[in-house]
């Protein structure tokens, strides 16, 4: 079963109002068994495509996951990428920038973590934090050592959107496919998940007081996400707004988008020329005895 994912795509040039985007849709699966079967089939397809990506050595895939705390970023990465060869895939999680990172431009630390050709790179949070959390908490901008004219300019966020778009356009021209997922969670569902973390002894270690504090800025975050997605979702580096109240549905949508993206690439296994074919046949004859 192939899921149509176009309805979750934030198309370039269209206005984004997150209140109009659902955080929950009808389940794509009919039962627990159907969910596991569908995800397993996606994982198998992804494994095959990853091998082809590596062998063809022409393209790179960068997956970016953004969302509010408890939106399911870790779980989506874990379940969707099950079965993928870890040698060809690397996950990078971005936390608060270090002192060294703050001495560089806001794209520097993520640029260092970009995947090599033939690999899949996954960013759990990314340079987009610089137009999200930094926008909601402008005091963080003070620590970045920017010139006063830049730091106090009301156009700092549009300027960063432009830098991001230029950066992603450059990556695309270099053979990298960039796909971005915003896991769209409702405030009520987040509340339930935070309570579950507190109540479950095996999940309490995940709970952080700051997650509750950040809920006070929910509206500001939604505005920041909407403006960011609207400004930076392009045909070459699209944003998908994934309803995340149902974790399983979110994972299936994400896995379908990833397999579709890889499947659309012009990839093929390397072909041997006539001389190499002859050498290979001679080796085979020698091995066959």
Coordinates of C-alpha atoms in Angstrom, one line a residue:
X1 CA 0.0 0.0 0.0
X2 CA 1.5 3.4 -1.1
X3 CA 0.4 6.4 0.9
X4 CA -0.1 9.7 -0.8
X5 CA 2.1 12.2 1.0
X6 CA 1.4 15.3 -1.1
X7 CA -1.2 16.6 1.4
X8 CA 1.5 17.0 4.0
X9 CA 3.8 19.0 1.7
X10 CA 4.2 22.7 2.4
X11 CA 4.4 23.9 -1.2
X12 CA 6.8 26.6 -2.1
X13 CA 5.2 30.1 -2.1
X14 CA 2.1 29.2 -0.2
X15 CA 1.1 30.7 3.1
X16 CA 1.5 28.5 6.1
X17 CA -1.0 28.8 9.0
X18 CA -0.3 25.9 11.4
X19 CA -3.8 26.1 12.9
X20 CA -5.2 24.9 9.6
X21 CA -2.8 21.9 9.5
X22 CA -4.0 18.9 11.4
X23 CA -2.0 17.4 14.3
X24 CA -4.1 14.1 13.9
X25 CA -5.5 12.3 10.9
X26 CA -7.4 9.1 10.5
X27 CA -4.9 6.2 11.1
X28 CA -3.3 4.9 7.9
X29 CA -3.2 1.4 9.4
X30 CA -6.2 -0.7 10.4
X31 CA -4.5 -2.8 13.2
X32 CA -1.3 -3.2 15.1
X33 CA -0.3 -6.0 12.7
X34 CA -1.0 -3.9 9.7
X35 CA 1.1 -1.0 11.1
X36 CA 4.0 -3.4 11.8
X37 CA 3.7 -4.9 8.3
X38 CA 3.6 -1.6 6.6
X39 CA 6.5 -0.2 8.5
X40 CA 8.5 -3.4 7.8
X41 CA 7.9 -3.1 4.1
X42 CA 9.0 0.5 4.1
X43 CA 12.1 -0.5 6.1
X44 CA 12.9 -3.2 3.6
X45 CA 12.5 -0.9 0.6
X46 CA 14.6 1.8 2.4
X47 CA 17.4 -0.8 3.0
X48 CA 17.5 -1.6 -0.7
X49 CA 17.5 2.0 -1.7
X50 CA 20.3 2.9 0.8
X51 CA 22.5 0.2 -0.7
X52 CA 21.9 1.6 -4.2
X53 CA 22.6 5.1 -2.9
X54 CA 25.9 3.9 -1.5
X55 CA 26.9 1.9 -4.6
X56 CA 26.0 4.6 -7.1
X57 CA 28.0 7.1 -5.1
X58 CA 26.3 10.1 -6.8
X59 CA 23.7 11.5 -4.4
X60 CA 23.4 12.2 -0.6
X61 CA 20.3 12.4 1.5
X62 CA 19.9 14.8 4.4
X63 CA 16.8 14.4 6.6
X64 CA 16.0 17.1 9.1
X65 CA 13.6 16.6 12.0
X66 CA 12.1 19.5 13.9
X67 CA 9.3 19.7 16.3
X68 CA 8.3 20.7 19.9
X69 CA 9.6 18.6 22.8
X70 CA 7.9 15.1 22.9
X71 CA 6.8 15.4 19.2
X72 CA 8.4 12.1 18.5
X73 CA 11.6 12.9 16.7
X74 CA 13.7 10.3 18.4
X75 CA 11.0 7.6 17.9
X76 CA 10.5 8.4 14.2
X77 CA 14.2 8.2 13.6
X78 CA 14.5 4.9 15.5
X79 CA 11.6 3.1 13.9
X80 CA 11.8 4.4 10.4
X81 CA 15.5 3.8 10.1
X82 CA 15.3 0.2 11.5
X83 CA 17.2 -2.1 9.2
X84 CA 19.3 0.6 7.5
X85 CA 23.0 -0.2 7.5
X86 CA 24.6 1.9 10.2
X87 CA 27.7 2.3 8.1
X88 CA 25.8 4.4 5.6
X89 CA 23.7 6.5 8.0
X90 CA 24.6 8.9 10.8
X91 CA 22.4 10.8 13.2
X92 CA 23.5 14.1 14.6
X93 CA 21.6 15.7 17.5
X94 CA 22.1 19.4 18.0
X95 CA 21.8 20.9 21.5
X96 CA 22.7 24.3 22.8
X97 CA 25.8 25.5 20.9
X98 CA 29.2 25.3 22.5
X99 CA 31.5 28.3 23.1
X100 CA 33.5 27.3 20.0
X101 CA 30.4 27.0 17.9
X102 CA 29.2 30.4 19.0
X103 CA 32.4 31.9 17.6
X104 CA 31.3 30.9 14.1
X105 CA 28.3 31.7 11.8
X106 CA 25.1 29.9 12.6
X107 CA 25.5 27.4 9.8
X108 CA 29.0 26.3 10.7
X109 CA 28.4 23.6 13.2
X110 CA 25.8 21.8 11.0
X111 CA 27.9 22.1 7.9
X112 CA 30.7 20.1 9.7
X113 CA 28.2 17.3 10.2
X114 CA 26.9 17.0 6.6
X115 CA 26.9 13.4 5.3
X116 CA 29.4 12.2 2.6
X117 CA 28.3 11.2 -0.9
X118 CA 26.4 8.0 -0.9
X119 CA 25.3 8.3 2.7
X120 CA 22.2 9.3 4.6
X121 CA 22.5 12.0 7.2
X122 CA 19.9 12.7 9.9
X123 CA 19.7 16.0 11.8
X124 CA 17.7 15.7 15.1
X125 CA 17.1 19.5 15.3
X126 CA 19.4 21.6 13.1
X127 CA 20.4 25.0 12.0
X128 CA 16.7 25.8 12.0
X129 CA 16.9 26.2 15.7
X130 CA 18.5 29.6 14.9
X131 CA 15.2 30.9 13.5
X132 CA 13.1 29.1 16.0
X133 CA 14.3 28.9 19.6
X134 CA 16.6 31.9 19.1
X135 CA 13.7 33.9 17.7
X136 CA 11.4 32.9 20.7
X137 CA 14.3 33.7 23.1
X138 CA 16.0 36.7 21.5
X139 CA 18.4 37.0 24.4
X140 CA 20.2 34.0 22.9
X141 CA 21.1 36.2 20.0
X142 CA 23.0 38.4 22.3
X143 CA 25.4 35.5 23.0
X144 CA 26.2 35.0 19.3
X145 CA 28.6 38.0 19.1
X146 CA 26.9 39.5 16.0
X147 CA 27.7 43.1 15.0
X148 CA 25.2 45.5 16.6
X149 CA 23.8 46.5 13.2
X150 CA 22.9 42.9 12.5
X151 CA 21.7 41.9 15.9
X152 CA 19.4 44.8 16.3
X153 CA 18.1 44.7 12.7
X154 CA 14.4 43.6 12.4
X155 CA 15.4 41.8 9.2
X156 CA 17.7 39.3 11.0
X157 CA 15.2 36.5 10.6
X158 CA 14.5 37.1 6.9
X159 CA 18.2 37.3 6.4
X160 CA 18.7 34.0 8.0
X161 CA 15.9 32.4 5.9
X162 CA 17.8 33.7 2.8
X163 CA 21.1 32.2 4.1
X164 CA 19.3 28.9 4.7
X165 CA 17.8 28.8 1.3
X166 CA 21.1 29.7 -0.4
X167 CA 22.8 27.0 1.7
X168 CA 20.2 24.3 0.7
X169 CA 20.3 25.4 -2.9
X170 CA 24.1 24.9 -2.9
X171 CA 23.7 21.4 -1.3
X172 CA 21.2 20.5 -4.0
X173 CA 23.5 21.6 -6.8
X174 CA 26.2 19.4 -5.2
X175 CA 24.0 16.3 -5.3
X176 CA 22.4 16.4 -1.8
X177 CA 18.7 15.9 -1.4
X178 CA 17.4 17.8 1.6
X179 CA 14.0 16.8 3.1
X180 CA 12.6 18.4 6.2
X181 CA 10.0 17.2 8.6
X182 CA 8.0 19.3 11.1
X183 CA 6.3 16.9 13.5
X184 CA 3.2 18.8 14.2
X185 CA 2.0 18.1 17.8
X186 CA -0.9 19.6 19.6
X187 CA -0.4 21.3 22.9
X188 CA -2.8 18.9 24.6
X189 CA -1.0 15.8 23.3
X190 CA 2.3 17.2 24.5
X191 CA 0.7 17.7 28.0
X192 CA -0.3 14.0 28.0
X193 CA 3.1 12.9 26.9
X194 CA 4.9 14.9 29.6
X195 CA 2.5 13.5 32.2
X196 CA 3.3 10.0 30.9
X197 CA 7.0 10.7 31.3
X198 CA 6.6 11.7 34.9
X199 CA 4.4 8.7 35.7
X200 CA 6.5 6.1 34.0
X201 CA 9.7 5.1 36.0
X202 CA 11.3 4.0 32.7
X203 CA 10.7 7.4 31.1
X204 CA 11.3 9.8 33.9
X205 CA 14.9 10.3 32.8
X206 CA 13.6 12.0 29.7
X207 CA 11.7 14.6 31.6
X208 CA 13.1 18.1 31.8
X209 CA 11.6 21.1 33.6
X210 CA 12.4 23.3 30.7
X211 CA 9.9 21.3 28.6
X212 CA 7.1 22.6 30.8
X213 CA 8.5 26.1 30.9
X214 CA 8.7 26.2 27.1
X215 CA 4.9 25.5 26.9
X216 CA 4.4 29.1 28.0
X217 CA 5.8 30.2 24.7
X218 CA 3.7 27.8 22.6
X219 CA 2.0 30.5 20.5
X220 CA 5.4 32.1 19.8
X221 CA 6.9 28.8 18.7
X222 CA 3.9 28.1 16.4
X223 CA 4.4 31.6 14.8
X224 CA 8.1 31.0 14.4
X225 CA 7.6 27.5 12.8
X226 CA 4.9 28.9 10.4
X227 CA 7.1 31.7 9.2
X228 CA 10.1 29.5 8.9
X229 CA 8.4 26.8 6.9
X230 CA 6.7 29.3 4.7
X231 CA 10.0 31.0 4.0
X232 CA 12.2 27.9 3.5
X233 CA 10.0 25.2 2.0
X234 CA 11.2 25.0 -1.6
X235 CA 10.9 22.5 -4.4
X236 CA 14.5 21.5 -3.9
X237 CA 14.4 21.3 -0.1
X238 CA 10.7 20.8 0.9
X239 CA 9.1 20.8 4.3
X240 CA 6.5 18.2 5.3
X241 CA 4.1 19.1 8.1
X242 CA 3.5 15.7 9.6
X243 CA 0.5 15.2 12.0
X244 CA 2.3 13.9 15.1
X245 CA -0.4 13.2 17.7
X246 CA -0.4 9.6 16.5
X247 CA 3.2 8.5 16.5
X248 CA 2.6 5.5 14.3
X249 CA 0.9 7.4 11.6
X250 CA 3.7 10.0 11.7
X251 CA 6.3 7.3 11.3
X252 CA 4.5 5.7 8.3
X253 CA 4.2 9.1 6.6
X254 CA 7.9 9.9 7.2
X255 CA 9.0 6.5 5.9
X256 CA 6.9 6.9 2.8
X257 CA 8.4 10.3 2.0
X258 CA 11.9 9.0 2.5
X259 CA 11.5 6.0 0.2
X260 CA 9.8 8.2 -2.4
X261 CA 12.6 10.7 -2.3
X262 CA 15.3 8.0 -2.8
X263 CA 13.2 6.1 -5.3
X264 CA 12.9 9.3 -7.5
X265 CA 16.7 9.7 -7.8
X266 CA 18.5 8.6 -10.9
X267 CA 20.5 5.8 -9.3
X268 CA 22.0 2.6 -10.7
X269 CA 24.6 0.1 -9.8
X270 CA 28.0 0.8 -11.4
X271 CA 28.4 -0.8 -14.8
X272 CA 31.6 -2.5 -15.9
X273 CA 33.3 -1.8 -19.2
X274 CA 34.2 -4.6 -21.7
X275 CA 37.7 -5.0 -20.3
X276 CA 36.5 -5.3 -16.7
X277 CA 33.8 -7.8 -17.8
X278 CA 36.5 -10.0 -19.4
X279 CA 38.6 -9.8 -16.2
X280 CA 35.6 -10.7 -14.1
X281 CA 34.9 -13.7 -16.2
X282 CA 38.5 -14.9 -16.0
X283 CA 38.3 -14.6 -12.2
X284 CA 35.1 -16.6 -12.1
X285 CA 36.6 -19.3 -14.3
X286 CA 39.6 -19.5 -12.0
X287 CA 37.4 -19.7 -8.9
X288 CA 35.1 -22.3 -10.4
X289 CA 38.1 -24.5 -11.0

